[in-house]
Short mmCIF file of C-alpha atoms in Angstrom, two decimals:
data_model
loop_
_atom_site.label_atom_id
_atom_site.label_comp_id
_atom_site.label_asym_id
_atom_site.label_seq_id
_atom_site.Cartn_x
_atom_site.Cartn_y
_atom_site.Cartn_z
CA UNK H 963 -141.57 -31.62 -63.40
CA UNK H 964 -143.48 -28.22 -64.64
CA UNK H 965 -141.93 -26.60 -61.57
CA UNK H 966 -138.32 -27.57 -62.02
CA UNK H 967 -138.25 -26.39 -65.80
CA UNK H 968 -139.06 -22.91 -64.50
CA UNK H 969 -137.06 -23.41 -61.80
CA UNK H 970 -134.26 -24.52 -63.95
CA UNK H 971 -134.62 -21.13 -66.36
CA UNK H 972 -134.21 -18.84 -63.25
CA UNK H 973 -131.15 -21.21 -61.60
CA UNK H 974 -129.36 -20.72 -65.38
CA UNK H 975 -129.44 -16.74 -64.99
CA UNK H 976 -127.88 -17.09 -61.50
CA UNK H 977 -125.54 -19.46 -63.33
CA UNK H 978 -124.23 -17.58 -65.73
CA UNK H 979 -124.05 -14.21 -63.48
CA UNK H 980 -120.45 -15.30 -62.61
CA UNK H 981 -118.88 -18.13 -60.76
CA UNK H 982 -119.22 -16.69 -57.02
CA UNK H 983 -123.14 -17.49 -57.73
CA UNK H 984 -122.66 -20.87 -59.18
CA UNK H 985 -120.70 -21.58 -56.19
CA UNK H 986 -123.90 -21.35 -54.44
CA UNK H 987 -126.41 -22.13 -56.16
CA UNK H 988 -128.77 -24.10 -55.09
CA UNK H 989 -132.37 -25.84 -56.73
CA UNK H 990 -135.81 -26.24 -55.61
CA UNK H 991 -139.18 -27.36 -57.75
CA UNK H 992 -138.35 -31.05 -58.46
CA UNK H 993 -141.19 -33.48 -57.60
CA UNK H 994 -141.64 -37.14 -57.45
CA UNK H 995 -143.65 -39.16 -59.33
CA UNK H 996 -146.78 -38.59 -57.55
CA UNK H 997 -146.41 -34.55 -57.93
CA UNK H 998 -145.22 -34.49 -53.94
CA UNK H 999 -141.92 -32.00 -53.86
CA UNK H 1000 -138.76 -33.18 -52.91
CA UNK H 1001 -136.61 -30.47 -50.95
CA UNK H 1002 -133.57 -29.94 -52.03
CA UNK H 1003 -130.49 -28.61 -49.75
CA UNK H 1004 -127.62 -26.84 -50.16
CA UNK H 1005 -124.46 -28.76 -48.61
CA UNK H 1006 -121.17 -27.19 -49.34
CA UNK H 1007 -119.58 -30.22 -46.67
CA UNK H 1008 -120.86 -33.01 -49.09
CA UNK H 1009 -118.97 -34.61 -50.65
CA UNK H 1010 -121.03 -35.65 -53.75
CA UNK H 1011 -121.78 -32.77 -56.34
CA UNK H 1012 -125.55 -34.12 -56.16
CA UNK H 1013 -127.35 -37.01 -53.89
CA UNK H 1014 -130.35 -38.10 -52.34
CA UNK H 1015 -130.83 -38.73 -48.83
CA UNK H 1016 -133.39 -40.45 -47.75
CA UNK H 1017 -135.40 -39.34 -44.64
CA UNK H 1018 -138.02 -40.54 -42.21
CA UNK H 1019 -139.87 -37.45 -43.77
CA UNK H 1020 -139.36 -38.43 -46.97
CA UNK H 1021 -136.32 -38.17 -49.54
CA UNK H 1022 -134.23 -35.08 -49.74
CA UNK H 1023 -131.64 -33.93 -52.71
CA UNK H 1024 -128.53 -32.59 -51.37
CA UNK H 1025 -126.33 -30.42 -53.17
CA UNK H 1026 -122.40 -29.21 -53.04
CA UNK H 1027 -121.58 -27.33 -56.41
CA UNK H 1028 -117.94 -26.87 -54.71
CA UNK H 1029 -117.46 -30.66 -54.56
CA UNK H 1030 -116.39 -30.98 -58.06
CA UNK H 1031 -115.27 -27.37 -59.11
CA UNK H 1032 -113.82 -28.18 -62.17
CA UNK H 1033 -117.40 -28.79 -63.96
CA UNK H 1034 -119.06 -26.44 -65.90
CA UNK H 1035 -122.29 -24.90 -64.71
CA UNK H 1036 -124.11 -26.87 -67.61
CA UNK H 1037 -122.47 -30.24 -66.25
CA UNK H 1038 -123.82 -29.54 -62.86
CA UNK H 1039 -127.27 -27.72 -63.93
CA UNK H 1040 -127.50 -31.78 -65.89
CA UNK H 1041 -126.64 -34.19 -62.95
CA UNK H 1042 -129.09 -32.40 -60.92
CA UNK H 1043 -131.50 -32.60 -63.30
CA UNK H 1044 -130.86 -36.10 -63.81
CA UNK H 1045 -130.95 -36.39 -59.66
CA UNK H 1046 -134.19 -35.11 -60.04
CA UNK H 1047 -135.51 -36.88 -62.96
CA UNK H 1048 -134.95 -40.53 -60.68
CA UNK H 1049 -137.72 -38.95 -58.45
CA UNK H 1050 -140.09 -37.78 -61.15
CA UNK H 1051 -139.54 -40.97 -63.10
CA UNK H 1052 -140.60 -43.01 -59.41
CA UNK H 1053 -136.69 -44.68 -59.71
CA UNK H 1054 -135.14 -42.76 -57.00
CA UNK H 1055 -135.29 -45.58 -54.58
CA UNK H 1056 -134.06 -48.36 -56.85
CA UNK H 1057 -130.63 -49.38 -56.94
CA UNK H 1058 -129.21 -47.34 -59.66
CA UNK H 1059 -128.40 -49.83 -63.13
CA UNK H 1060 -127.00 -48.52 -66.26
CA UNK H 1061 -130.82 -48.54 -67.57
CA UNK H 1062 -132.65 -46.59 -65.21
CA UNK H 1063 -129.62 -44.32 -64.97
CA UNK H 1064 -129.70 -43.65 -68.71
CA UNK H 1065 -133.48 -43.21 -68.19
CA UNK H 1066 -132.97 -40.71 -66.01
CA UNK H 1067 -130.12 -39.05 -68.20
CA UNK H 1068 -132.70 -38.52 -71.32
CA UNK H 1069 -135.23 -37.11 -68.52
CA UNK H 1070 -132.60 -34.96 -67.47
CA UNK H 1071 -132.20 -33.66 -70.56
CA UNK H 1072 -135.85 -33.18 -71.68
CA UNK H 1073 -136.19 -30.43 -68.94
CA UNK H 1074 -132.97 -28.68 -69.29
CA UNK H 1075 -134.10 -28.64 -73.29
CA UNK H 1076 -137.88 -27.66 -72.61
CA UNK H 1077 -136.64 -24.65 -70.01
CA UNK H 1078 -134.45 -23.42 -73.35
CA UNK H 1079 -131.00 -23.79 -71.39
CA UNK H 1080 -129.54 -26.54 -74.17
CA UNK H 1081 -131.54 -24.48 -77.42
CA UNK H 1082 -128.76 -23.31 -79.42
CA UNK H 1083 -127.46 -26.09 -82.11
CA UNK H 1084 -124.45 -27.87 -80.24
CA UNK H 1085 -125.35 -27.26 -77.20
CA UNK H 1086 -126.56 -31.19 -76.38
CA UNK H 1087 -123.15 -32.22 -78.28
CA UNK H 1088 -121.19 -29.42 -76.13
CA UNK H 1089 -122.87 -31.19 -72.62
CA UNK H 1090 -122.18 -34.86 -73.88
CA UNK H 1091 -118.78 -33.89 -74.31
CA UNK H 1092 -117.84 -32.58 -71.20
CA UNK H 1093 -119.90 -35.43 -69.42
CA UNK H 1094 -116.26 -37.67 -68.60
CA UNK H 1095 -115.44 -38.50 -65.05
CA UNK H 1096 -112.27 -40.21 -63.69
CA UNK H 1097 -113.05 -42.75 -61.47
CA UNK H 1098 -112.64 -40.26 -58.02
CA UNK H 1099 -115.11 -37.59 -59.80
CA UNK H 1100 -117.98 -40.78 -60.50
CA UNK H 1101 -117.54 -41.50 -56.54
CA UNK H 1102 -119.02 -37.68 -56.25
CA UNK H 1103 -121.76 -38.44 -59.27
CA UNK H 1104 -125.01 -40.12 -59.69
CA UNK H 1105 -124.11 -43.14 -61.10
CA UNK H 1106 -123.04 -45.83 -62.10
CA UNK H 1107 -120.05 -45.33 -64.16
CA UNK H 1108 -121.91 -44.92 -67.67
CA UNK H 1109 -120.94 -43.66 -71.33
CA UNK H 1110 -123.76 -41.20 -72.26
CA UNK H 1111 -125.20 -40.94 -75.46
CA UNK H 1112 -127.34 -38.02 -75.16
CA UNK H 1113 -128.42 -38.03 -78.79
CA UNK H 1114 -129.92 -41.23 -78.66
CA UNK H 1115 -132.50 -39.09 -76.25
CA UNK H 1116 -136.24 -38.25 -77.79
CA UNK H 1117 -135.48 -34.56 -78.86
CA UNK H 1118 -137.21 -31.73 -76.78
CA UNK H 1119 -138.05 -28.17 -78.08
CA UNK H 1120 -137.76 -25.26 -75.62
CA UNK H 1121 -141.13 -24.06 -74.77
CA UNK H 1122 -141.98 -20.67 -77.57
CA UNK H 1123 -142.18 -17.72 -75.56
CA UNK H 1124 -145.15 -16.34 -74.88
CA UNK H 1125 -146.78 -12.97 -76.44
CA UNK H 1126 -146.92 -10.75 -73.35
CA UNK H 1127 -149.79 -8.50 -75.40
CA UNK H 1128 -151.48 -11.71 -76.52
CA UNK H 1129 -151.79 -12.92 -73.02
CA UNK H 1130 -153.21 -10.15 -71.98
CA UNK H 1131 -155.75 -10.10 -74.92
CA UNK H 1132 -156.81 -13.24 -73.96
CA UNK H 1133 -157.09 -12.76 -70.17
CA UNK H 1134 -159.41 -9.91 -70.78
CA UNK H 1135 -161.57 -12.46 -73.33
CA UNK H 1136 -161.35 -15.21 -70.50
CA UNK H 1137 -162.35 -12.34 -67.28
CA UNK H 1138 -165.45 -11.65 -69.96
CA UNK H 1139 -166.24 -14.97 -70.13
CA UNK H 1140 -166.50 -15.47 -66.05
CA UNK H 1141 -168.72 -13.21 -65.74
CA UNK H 1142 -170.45 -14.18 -68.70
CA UNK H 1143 -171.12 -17.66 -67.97
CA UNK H 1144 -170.74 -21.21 -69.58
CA UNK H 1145 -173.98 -20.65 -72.07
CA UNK H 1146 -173.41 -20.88 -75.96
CA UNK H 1147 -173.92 -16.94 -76.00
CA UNK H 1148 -170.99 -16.45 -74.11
CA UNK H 1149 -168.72 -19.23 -75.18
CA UNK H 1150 -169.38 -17.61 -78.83
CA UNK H 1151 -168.77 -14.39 -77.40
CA UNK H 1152 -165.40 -15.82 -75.55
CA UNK H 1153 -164.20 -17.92 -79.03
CA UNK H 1154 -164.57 -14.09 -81.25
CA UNK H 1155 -162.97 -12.47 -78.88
CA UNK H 1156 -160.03 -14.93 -78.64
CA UNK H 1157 -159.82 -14.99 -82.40
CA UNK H 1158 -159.15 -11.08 -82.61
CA UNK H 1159 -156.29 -11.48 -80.39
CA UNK H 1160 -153.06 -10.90 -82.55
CA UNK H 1161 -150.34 -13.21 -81.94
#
């Protein structure tokens, strides 16, 4: 799931650069449970907002952002997730229940939280408030038909952004070490020199 939550930060700026782009956007960097990717597609004749299809080749998320227009970008940025989160969580082949849906909901949620997209205070309330579908708009959804109580979920920071000077700092330290070697001489050497980076 590394790949996704970085994939996730970058989709959110094309998100939020205007609606013409969240028309279109599309996802890639979700894997299953064994760390295998799972392709996703951009399908703007679907008519489900998110899916899986599941191929000789392997299982394949398809995606129409233009089948349910009326959700907001964070709405759509969480049902993929949550699409994605069945594969990660090695549920994407069951038949979806209530439990393993829920499962994936909190999943979901954990990566949209640990790429910083739901950080600011609200923002999980803001999502589980706009998560209501009529009965026509769950035919498009992953389901089943659910409530979703999103702060019942485990509660995930967003990742601290790095220290672009501090990584640098230690990079140098670490390229010292290589050609150092793995003795104690070195590893001391490596351990100072990591110490008198400033964070």
């Amino acid at each position: 799931m590394k790949s996704l939550f970085s994939f996730l930060a970058a989709a959110w700026l094309m998100v939020l650069g205007g609606p013409v782009a969240a028309q279109d956007l599309t996802f890639r960097g979700c894997t299953d449970v064994s760390g295998r990717a799972v392709p996703s597609r951009l399908d703007v004749e679907s008519p489900y907002l998110v899916t899986t299809q599941m191929h000789r080749s392997g299982p394949e998320i398809v995606y129409n952002p233009r089948a349910l227009p009326e959700v907001t970008d964070a709405v759509r940025a969480f049902l993929y997730a949550h699409e994605c989160a069945r594969h990660s969580l090695g549920i994407a082949r069951d038949v979806p229940s209530i439990d393993t849906a829920q499962r994936a909901d909190c999943e979901g949620l954990a990566s949209l939280q640990r790429s910083g997209m739901l950080a600011a205070p609200g923002d999980v309330l803001a999502l589980q408030s706009s998560l209501v579908f009529s009965p026509a708009q769950w035919a498009r959804v992953p389901g089943p038909a659910r409530g979703f109580d999103l702060t019942a979920c485990p509660t995930r920071r967003a990742a601290a952004p790095s220290d672009p000077a501090w990584n640098r700092c230690v990079h140098r330290c670490g390229d010292r070490l290589f050609h150092c070697g793995r003795s104690d001489s070195c590893m001391a050497a490596y351990n100072s020199c990591q110490a008198a980076c400033r964070r």
